[in-house]
């Protein structure tokens, strides 16, 4: 996999794909969808599709593809290399979603939660395969959220395709297993070769599994939090684990336009992202105060 585009700019998203096998433009194909890295507080989330002609599905199964979570890294790499060797009938594509993209989406003014982001990314990859001329007639997807709702949504978007969404689909359908291997191999490679845009002193590459409950991951977060600027872009700062550490380790913030009499003490930086209502009413911006403007309650 060529990650040169991601290494140039790892703040957004990056799409990678194999060449489309000629046979996949001629024969009916089955396509699987899965992801890797949905839960970690560190690193990107990767969505992947894998597809092949229905007539060659037995050949894909013969490669002994399985749920990537049940395999060692070396086995995943070996099987991905095998899929690449069989590029005459196996194709794949993936989207790498950066931590920065995930967190800014979740904490934006218009909230875009992880489930919606996942659903849209999966649908985008299916559409990408269709746009490339792949004759997709069946799709199998590892669910995010309620499988019935997710399946109905995909079926409405792709009415000419038979869509199946199931929990643990990566263990049930070989084509989803193959997609899970593509996603996991890509995420592992992206994490290993991550280009930090920040100038970090004594960067520790041993951050454990990257999951929020991993003591090594928590220790890495505490070590690499900057009191004013927060975390490197490798961190999903919208995760509660990161926010808790930010509350404890980051500097207190006093907002410039807050009247002194309204402040009982300086607020933490994460208060800016608080989804709930503020305990204290916020004073109008000074633009309105200087001009004596007030909200109109009646006309």
Short mmCIF file of N, CA, C and O in Angstrom, two decimals, residues 96-185:
data_model
loop_
_atom_site.label_atom_id
_atom_site.label_comp_id
_atom_site.label_asym_id
_atom_site.label_seq_id
_atom_site.Cartn_x
_atom_site.Cartn_y
_atom_site.Cartn_z
N UNK A 96 -8.96 6.03 4.71
CA UNK A 96 -8.28 6.25 5.99
C UNK A 96 -8.79 7.58 6.56
O UNK A 96 -8.59 8.63 5.95
N UNK A 97 -9.44 7.52 7.71
CA UNK A 97 -10.00 8.71 8.35
C UNK A 97 -9.11 9.10 9.52
O UNK A 97 -8.95 8.33 10.48
N UNK A 98 -8.54 10.28 9.45
CA UNK A 98 -7.57 10.72 10.46
C UNK A 98 -8.24 10.99 11.80
O UNK A 98 -9.45 11.29 11.86
N UNK A 99 -7.48 10.92 12.89
CA UNK A 99 -8.02 11.28 14.22
C UNK A 99 -8.58 12.70 14.23
O UNK A 99 -9.60 12.97 14.86
N UNK A 100 -7.89 13.60 13.53
CA UNK A 100 -8.33 14.99 13.48
C UNK A 100 -9.70 15.11 12.81
O UNK A 100 -10.58 15.83 13.31
N UNK A 101 -9.91 14.40 11.71
CA UNK A 101 -11.19 14.43 11.02
C UNK A 101 -12.29 13.86 11.90
O UNK A 101 -13.40 14.43 11.98
N UNK A 102 -12.01 12.75 12.57
CA UNK A 102 -13.01 12.11 13.42
C UNK A 102 -13.45 13.05 14.54
O UNK A 102 -14.65 13.27 14.78
N UNK A 103 -12.47 13.65 15.24
CA UNK A 103 -12.80 14.48 16.40
C UNK A 103 -13.45 15.80 16.02
O UNK A 103 -14.39 16.25 16.67
N UNK A 104 -12.96 16.44 14.96
CA UNK A 104 -13.58 17.70 14.55
C UNK A 104 -15.00 17.47 14.04
O UNK A 104 -15.87 18.32 14.20
N UNK A 105 -15.25 16.31 13.44
CA UNK A 105 -16.61 15.97 13.01
C UNK A 105 -17.53 15.80 14.21
O UNK A 105 -18.65 16.31 14.22
N UNK A 106 -17.05 15.11 15.22
CA UNK A 106 -17.87 14.81 16.39
C UNK A 106 -18.12 16.05 17.26
O UNK A 106 -19.16 16.15 17.92
N UNK A 107 -17.18 16.99 17.25
CA UNK A 107 -17.30 18.16 18.13
C UNK A 107 -17.63 19.44 17.37
O UNK A 107 -17.60 20.52 17.95
N UNK A 108 -17.94 19.33 16.11
CA UNK A 108 -18.28 20.51 15.31
C UNK A 108 -19.59 21.14 15.75
O UNK A 108 -20.36 20.56 16.53
N UNK A 109 -19.84 22.33 15.24
CA UNK A 109 -21.09 23.03 15.57
C UNK A 109 -22.29 22.17 15.18
O UNK A 109 -23.28 22.10 15.89
N UNK A 110 -22.21 21.55 14.00
CA UNK A 110 -23.20 20.57 13.59
C UNK A 110 -22.61 19.19 13.87
O UNK A 110 -21.66 18.78 13.21
N UNK A 111 -23.14 18.49 14.86
CA UNK A 111 -22.56 17.22 15.30
C UNK A 111 -22.70 16.14 14.22
O UNK A 111 -23.72 16.02 13.56
N UNK A 112 -21.63 15.36 14.06
CA UNK A 112 -21.56 14.28 13.07
C UNK A 112 -20.98 13.09 13.81
O UNK A 112 -19.77 12.94 13.91
N UNK A 113 -21.87 12.24 14.38
CA UNK A 113 -21.37 11.20 15.28
C UNK A 113 -20.66 10.08 14.52
O UNK A 113 -20.73 9.99 13.30
N UNK A 114 -20.00 9.23 15.30
CA UNK A 114 -19.14 8.20 14.70
C UNK A 114 -19.94 7.20 13.89
O UNK A 114 -19.47 6.71 12.85
N UNK A 115 -21.16 6.87 14.32
CA UNK A 115 -21.98 5.95 13.55
C UNK A 115 -22.33 6.52 12.18
O UNK A 115 -22.23 5.84 11.16
N UNK A 116 -22.75 7.79 12.16
CA UNK A 116 -23.11 8.43 10.89
C UNK A 116 -21.89 8.52 9.97
O UNK A 116 -21.99 8.28 8.76
N UNK A 117 -20.74 8.87 10.56
CA UNK A 117 -19.50 8.94 9.78
C UNK A 117 -19.16 7.57 9.20
O UNK A 117 -18.75 7.45 8.04
N UNK A 118 -19.33 6.52 10.00
CA UNK A 118 -19.05 5.16 9.55
C UNK A 118 -19.98 4.74 8.42
O UNK A 118 -19.55 4.18 7.40
N UNK A 119 -21.28 5.00 8.60
CA UNK A 119 -22.26 4.63 7.58
C UNK A 119 -21.97 5.33 6.25
O UNK A 119 -22.01 4.71 5.18
N UNK A 120 -21.70 6.62 6.33
CA UNK A 120 -21.46 7.39 5.11
C UNK A 120 -20.16 6.95 4.41
O UNK A 120 -20.09 6.94 3.17
N UNK A 121 -19.15 6.60 5.21
CA UNK A 121 -17.89 6.14 4.62
C UNK A 121 -18.07 4.80 3.91
O UNK A 121 -17.57 4.60 2.80
N UNK A 122 -18.82 3.89 4.54
CA UNK A 122 -19.08 2.59 3.91
C UNK A 122 -19.86 2.77 2.61
O UNK A 122 -19.52 2.18 1.58
N UNK A 123 -20.90 3.60 2.65
CA UNK A 123 -21.70 3.84 1.45
C UNK A 123 -20.84 4.50 0.36
O UNK A 123 -20.99 4.19 -0.84
N UNK A 124 -19.95 5.39 0.76
CA UNK A 124 -19.07 6.05 -0.20
C UNK A 124 -18.15 5.07 -0.89
O UNK A 124 -17.87 5.21 -2.10
N UNK A 125 -17.67 4.07 -0.18
CA UNK A 125 -16.78 3.07 -0.79
C UNK A 125 -17.54 2.15 -1.74
O UNK A 125 -17.02 1.77 -2.79
N UNK A 126 -18.78 1.81 -1.38
CA UNK A 126 -19.60 1.00 -2.30
C UNK A 126 -19.83 1.78 -3.59
O UNK A 126 -19.71 1.24 -4.69
N UNK A 127 -20.16 3.06 -3.43
CA UNK A 127 -20.39 3.90 -4.60
C UNK A 127 -19.12 4.03 -5.44
O UNK A 127 -19.17 4.05 -6.67
N UNK A 128 -17.98 4.11 -4.75
CA UNK A 128 -16.69 4.21 -5.46
C UNK A 128 -16.47 2.99 -6.34
O UNK A 128 -16.04 3.11 -7.51
N UNK A 129 -16.78 1.79 -5.80
CA UNK A 129 -16.61 0.57 -6.60
C UNK A 129 -17.53 0.60 -7.82
O UNK A 129 -17.11 0.25 -8.93
N UNK A 130 -18.76 1.04 -7.64
CA UNK A 130 -19.70 1.14 -8.76
C UNK A 130 -19.20 2.14 -9.80
O UNK A 130 -19.27 1.89 -11.00
N UNK A 131 -18.68 3.27 -9.32
CA UNK A 131 -18.17 4.30 -10.24
C UNK A 131 -16.96 3.80 -11.04
O UNK A 131 -16.70 4.29 -12.14
N UNK A 132 -16.22 2.84 -10.47
CA UNK A 132 -15.07 2.27 -11.16
C UNK A 132 -15.46 1.16 -12.14
O UNK A 132 -14.60 0.56 -12.78
N UNK A 133 -16.75 0.89 -12.22
CA UNK A 133 -17.23 -0.10 -13.18
C UNK A 133 -17.38 -1.50 -12.64
O UNK A 133 -17.67 -2.44 -13.40
N UNK A 134 -17.20 -1.68 -11.32
CA UNK A 134 -17.37 -3.02 -10.73
C UNK A 134 -18.85 -3.38 -10.74
O UNK A 134 -19.70 -2.59 -10.30
N UNK A 135 -19.19 -4.57 -11.24
CA UNK A 135 -20.59 -5.01 -11.35
C UNK A 135 -21.04 -5.65 -10.04
O UNK A 135 -21.15 -6.87 -9.91
N UNK A 136 -21.28 -4.80 -9.05
CA UNK A 136 -21.66 -5.27 -7.71
C UNK A 136 -23.13 -5.66 -7.70
O UNK A 136 -24.00 -4.84 -8.05
N UNK A 137 -23.41 -6.90 -7.31
CA UNK A 137 -24.80 -7.36 -7.20
C UNK A 137 -25.15 -7.78 -5.77
O UNK A 137 -26.31 -7.82 -5.42
N UNK A 138 -24.13 -8.08 -4.95
CA UNK A 138 -24.35 -8.44 -3.55
C UNK A 138 -23.35 -7.71 -2.67
O UNK A 138 -22.18 -7.59 -3.03
N UNK A 139 -23.85 -7.22 -1.53
CA UNK A 139 -22.99 -6.53 -0.57
C UNK A 139 -23.24 -7.11 0.82
O UNK A 139 -24.39 -7.29 1.23
N UNK A 140 -22.15 -7.39 1.54
CA UNK A 140 -22.22 -7.86 2.92
C UNK A 140 -21.44 -6.89 3.79
O UNK A 140 -20.30 -6.53 3.47
N UNK A 141 -22.06 -6.46 4.89
CA UNK A 141 -21.48 -5.41 5.72
C UNK A 141 -21.48 -5.83 7.18
O UNK A 141 -22.48 -6.34 7.69
N UNK A 142 -20.36 -5.58 7.86
CA UNK A 142 -20.29 -5.76 9.31
C UNK A 142 -20.95 -4.55 9.95
O UNK A 142 -20.57 -3.41 9.69
N UNK A 143 -21.94 -4.79 10.79
CA UNK A 143 -22.80 -3.70 11.24
C UNK A 143 -22.13 -2.71 12.17
O UNK A 143 -21.19 -3.04 12.89
N UNK A 144 -22.63 -1.49 12.13
CA UNK A 144 -22.35 -0.45 13.12
C UNK A 144 -23.71 0.04 13.57
O UNK A 144 -24.48 0.55 12.75
N UNK A 145 -24.03 -0.14 14.84
CA UNK A 145 -25.38 0.18 15.30
C UNK A 145 -26.35 -0.95 14.97
O UNK A 145 -25.94 -2.10 14.77
N UNK A 146 -27.63 -0.63 14.88
CA UNK A 146 -28.66 -1.64 14.61
C UNK A 146 -28.55 -2.13 13.17
O UNK A 146 -28.64 -1.32 12.23
N UNK A 147 -28.37 -3.44 12.96
CA UNK A 147 -28.20 -3.94 11.59
C UNK A 147 -29.42 -3.70 10.71
O UNK A 147 -29.28 -3.44 9.52
N UNK A 148 -30.63 -3.79 11.28
CA UNK A 148 -31.84 -3.62 10.48
C UNK A 148 -31.93 -2.20 9.90
O UNK A 148 -32.22 -2.01 8.71
N UNK A 149 -31.64 -1.20 10.77
CA UNK A 149 -31.70 0.19 10.32
C UNK A 149 -30.63 0.49 9.28
O UNK A 149 -30.87 1.15 8.26
N UNK A 150 -29.44 -0.01 9.55
CA UNK A 150 -28.29 0.19 8.64
C UNK A 150 -28.57 -0.46 7.29
O UNK A 150 -28.33 0.14 6.23
N UNK A 151 -29.09 -1.70 7.31
CA UNK A 151 -29.38 -2.41 6.07
C UNK A 151 -30.45 -1.68 5.25
O UNK A 151 -30.31 -1.54 4.03
N UNK A 152 -31.48 -1.19 5.94
CA UNK A 152 -32.54 -0.47 5.24
C UNK A 152 -31.99 0.79 4.56
O UNK A 152 -32.36 1.12 3.42
N UNK A 153 -31.11 1.48 5.27
CA UNK A 153 -30.53 2.70 4.72
C UNK A 153 -29.70 2.40 3.47
O UNK A 153 -29.80 3.10 2.45
N UNK A 154 -28.86 1.36 3.54
CA UNK A 154 -28.03 1.01 2.39
C UNK A 154 -28.88 0.48 1.24
O UNK A 154 -28.61 0.77 0.07
N UNK A 155 -29.94 -0.29 1.57
CA UNK A 155 -30.79 -0.83 0.52
C UNK A 155 -31.53 0.27 -0.23
O UNK A 155 -31.72 0.19 -1.45
N UNK A 156 -31.90 1.32 0.49
CA UNK A 156 -32.56 2.46 -0.16
C UNK A 156 -31.61 3.20 -1.09
O UNK A 156 -32.00 3.68 -2.15
N UNK A 157 -30.34 3.30 -0.66
CA UNK A 157 -29.37 4.02 -1.49
C UNK A 157 -28.96 3.20 -2.70
O UNK A 157 -28.69 3.75 -3.78
N UNK A 158 -28.91 1.85 -2.55
CA UNK A 158 -28.48 0.98 -3.65
C UNK A 158 -29.59 -0.04 -3.94
O UNK A 158 -29.45 -1.23 -3.62
N UNK A 159 -30.70 0.42 -4.54
CA UNK A 159 -31.86 -0.45 -4.72
C UNK A 159 -31.62 -1.65 -5.64
O UNK A 159 -32.31 -2.66 -5.54
N UNK A 160 -30.65 -1.56 -6.53
CA UNK A 160 -30.40 -2.66 -7.45
C UNK A 160 -29.45 -3.71 -6.93
O UNK A 160 -29.09 -4.65 -7.64
N UNK A 161 -29.04 -3.57 -5.66
CA UNK A 161 -28.06 -4.49 -5.07
C UNK A 161 -28.68 -5.20 -3.87
O UNK A 161 -29.43 -4.59 -3.09
N UNK A 162 -28.39 -6.47 -3.72
CA UNK A 162 -28.86 -7.25 -2.57
C UNK A 162 -27.92 -6.98 -1.39
O UNK A 162 -26.76 -7.41 -1.41
N UNK A 163 -28.41 -6.25 -0.36
CA UNK A 163 -27.57 -5.84 0.77
C UNK A 163 -27.90 -6.66 2.01
O UNK A 163 -29.07 -6.83 2.36
N UNK A 164 -26.85 -7.16 2.67
CA UNK A 164 -27.00 -7.88 3.94
C UNK A 164 -26.09 -7.24 4.98
O UNK A 164 -24.88 -7.13 4.75
N UNK A 165 -26.66 -6.80 6.09
CA UNK A 165 -25.88 -6.22 7.19
C UNK A 165 -26.06 -7.12 8.41
O UNK A 165 -27.19 -7.37 8.83
N UNK A 166 -24.96 -7.59 8.96
CA UNK A 166 -25.02 -8.51 10.09
C UNK A 166 -23.96 -8.15 11.12
O UNK A 166 -22.88 -7.64 10.78
N UNK A 167 -24.24 -8.46 12.38
CA UNK A 167 -23.22 -8.40 13.42
C UNK A 167 -22.25 -9.56 13.19
O UNK A 167 -22.66 -10.65 12.77
N UNK A 168 -20.97 -9.32 13.44
CA UNK A 168 -19.92 -10.35 13.25
C UNK A 168 -19.86 -10.85 11.81
O UNK A 168 -19.50 -12.01 11.55
N UNK A 169 -20.19 -9.99 10.86
CA UNK A 169 -20.15 -10.41 9.46
C UNK A 169 -18.74 -10.80 9.03
O UNK A 169 -18.57 -11.61 8.12
N UNK A 170 -17.73 -10.22 9.70
CA UNK A 170 -16.34 -10.56 9.35
C UNK A 170 -15.99 -12.00 9.68
O UNK A 170 -15.00 -12.52 9.19
N UNK A 171 -16.81 -12.63 10.53
CA UNK A 171 -16.59 -14.04 10.85
C UNK A 171 -17.54 -14.95 10.07
O UNK A 171 -17.38 -16.17 10.09
N UNK A 172 -18.53 -14.35 9.38
CA UNK A 172 -19.56 -15.13 8.70
C UNK A 172 -19.34 -15.21 7.19
O UNK A 172 -19.69 -16.22 6.57
N UNK A 173 -18.83 -14.15 6.60
CA UNK A 173 -18.73 -14.06 5.14
C UNK A 173 -17.28 -13.82 4.73
O UNK A 173 -16.67 -12.82 5.14
N UNK A 174 -16.71 -14.71 3.92
CA UNK A 174 -15.30 -14.58 3.53
C UNK A 174 -14.95 -13.23 2.90
O UNK A 174 -13.87 -12.70 3.13
N UNK A 175 -15.87 -12.66 2.12
CA UNK A 175 -15.55 -11.40 1.46
C UNK A 175 -15.46 -10.25 2.48
O UNK A 175 -14.70 -9.30 2.28
N UNK A 176 -16.20 -10.36 3.59
CA UNK A 176 -16.07 -9.36 4.67
C UNK A 176 -14.79 -9.63 5.46
O UNK A 176 -14.12 -8.69 5.89
N UNK A 177 -14.45 -10.90 5.63
CA UNK A 177 -13.18 -11.24 6.28
C UNK A 177 -12.02 -10.64 5.51
O UNK A 177 -11.08 -10.08 6.09
N UNK A 178 -12.08 -10.74 4.18
CA UNK A 178 -11.02 -10.18 3.34
C UNK A 178 -10.95 -8.66 3.51
O UNK A 178 -9.87 -8.07 3.59
N UNK A 179 -12.12 -8.00 3.59
CA UNK A 179 -12.15 -6.55 3.81
C UNK A 179 -11.57 -6.19 5.17
O UNK A 179 -10.85 -5.20 5.30
N UNK A 180 -11.85 -7.00 6.17
CA UNK A 180 -11.32 -6.73 7.52
C UNK A 180 -9.80 -6.84 7.54
O UNK A 180 -9.12 -6.08 8.24
N UNK A 181 -9.25 -7.77 6.76
CA UNK A 181 -7.79 -7.91 6.67
C UNK A 181 -7.19 -6.67 6.00
O UNK A 181 -6.19 -6.12 6.47
N UNK A 182 -7.82 -6.22 4.91
CA UNK A 182 -7.34 -5.00 4.23
C UNK A 182 -7.34 -3.82 5.18
O UNK A 182 -6.37 -3.04 5.25
N UNK A 183 -8.43 -3.66 5.94
CA UNK A 183 -8.56 -2.52 6.85
C UNK A 183 -7.52 -2.57 7.96
O UNK A 183 -6.89 -1.56 8.29
N UNK A 184 -7.33 -3.76 8.53
CA UNK A 184 -6.41 -3.90 9.66
C UNK A 184 -4.96 -3.72 9.22
O UNK A 184 -4.15 -3.07 9.90
N UNK A 185 -4.59 -4.29 8.07
CA UNK A 185 -3.23 -4.13 7.56
C UNK A 185 -2.95 -2.66 7.29
O UNK A 185 -1.87 -2.13 7.61
#
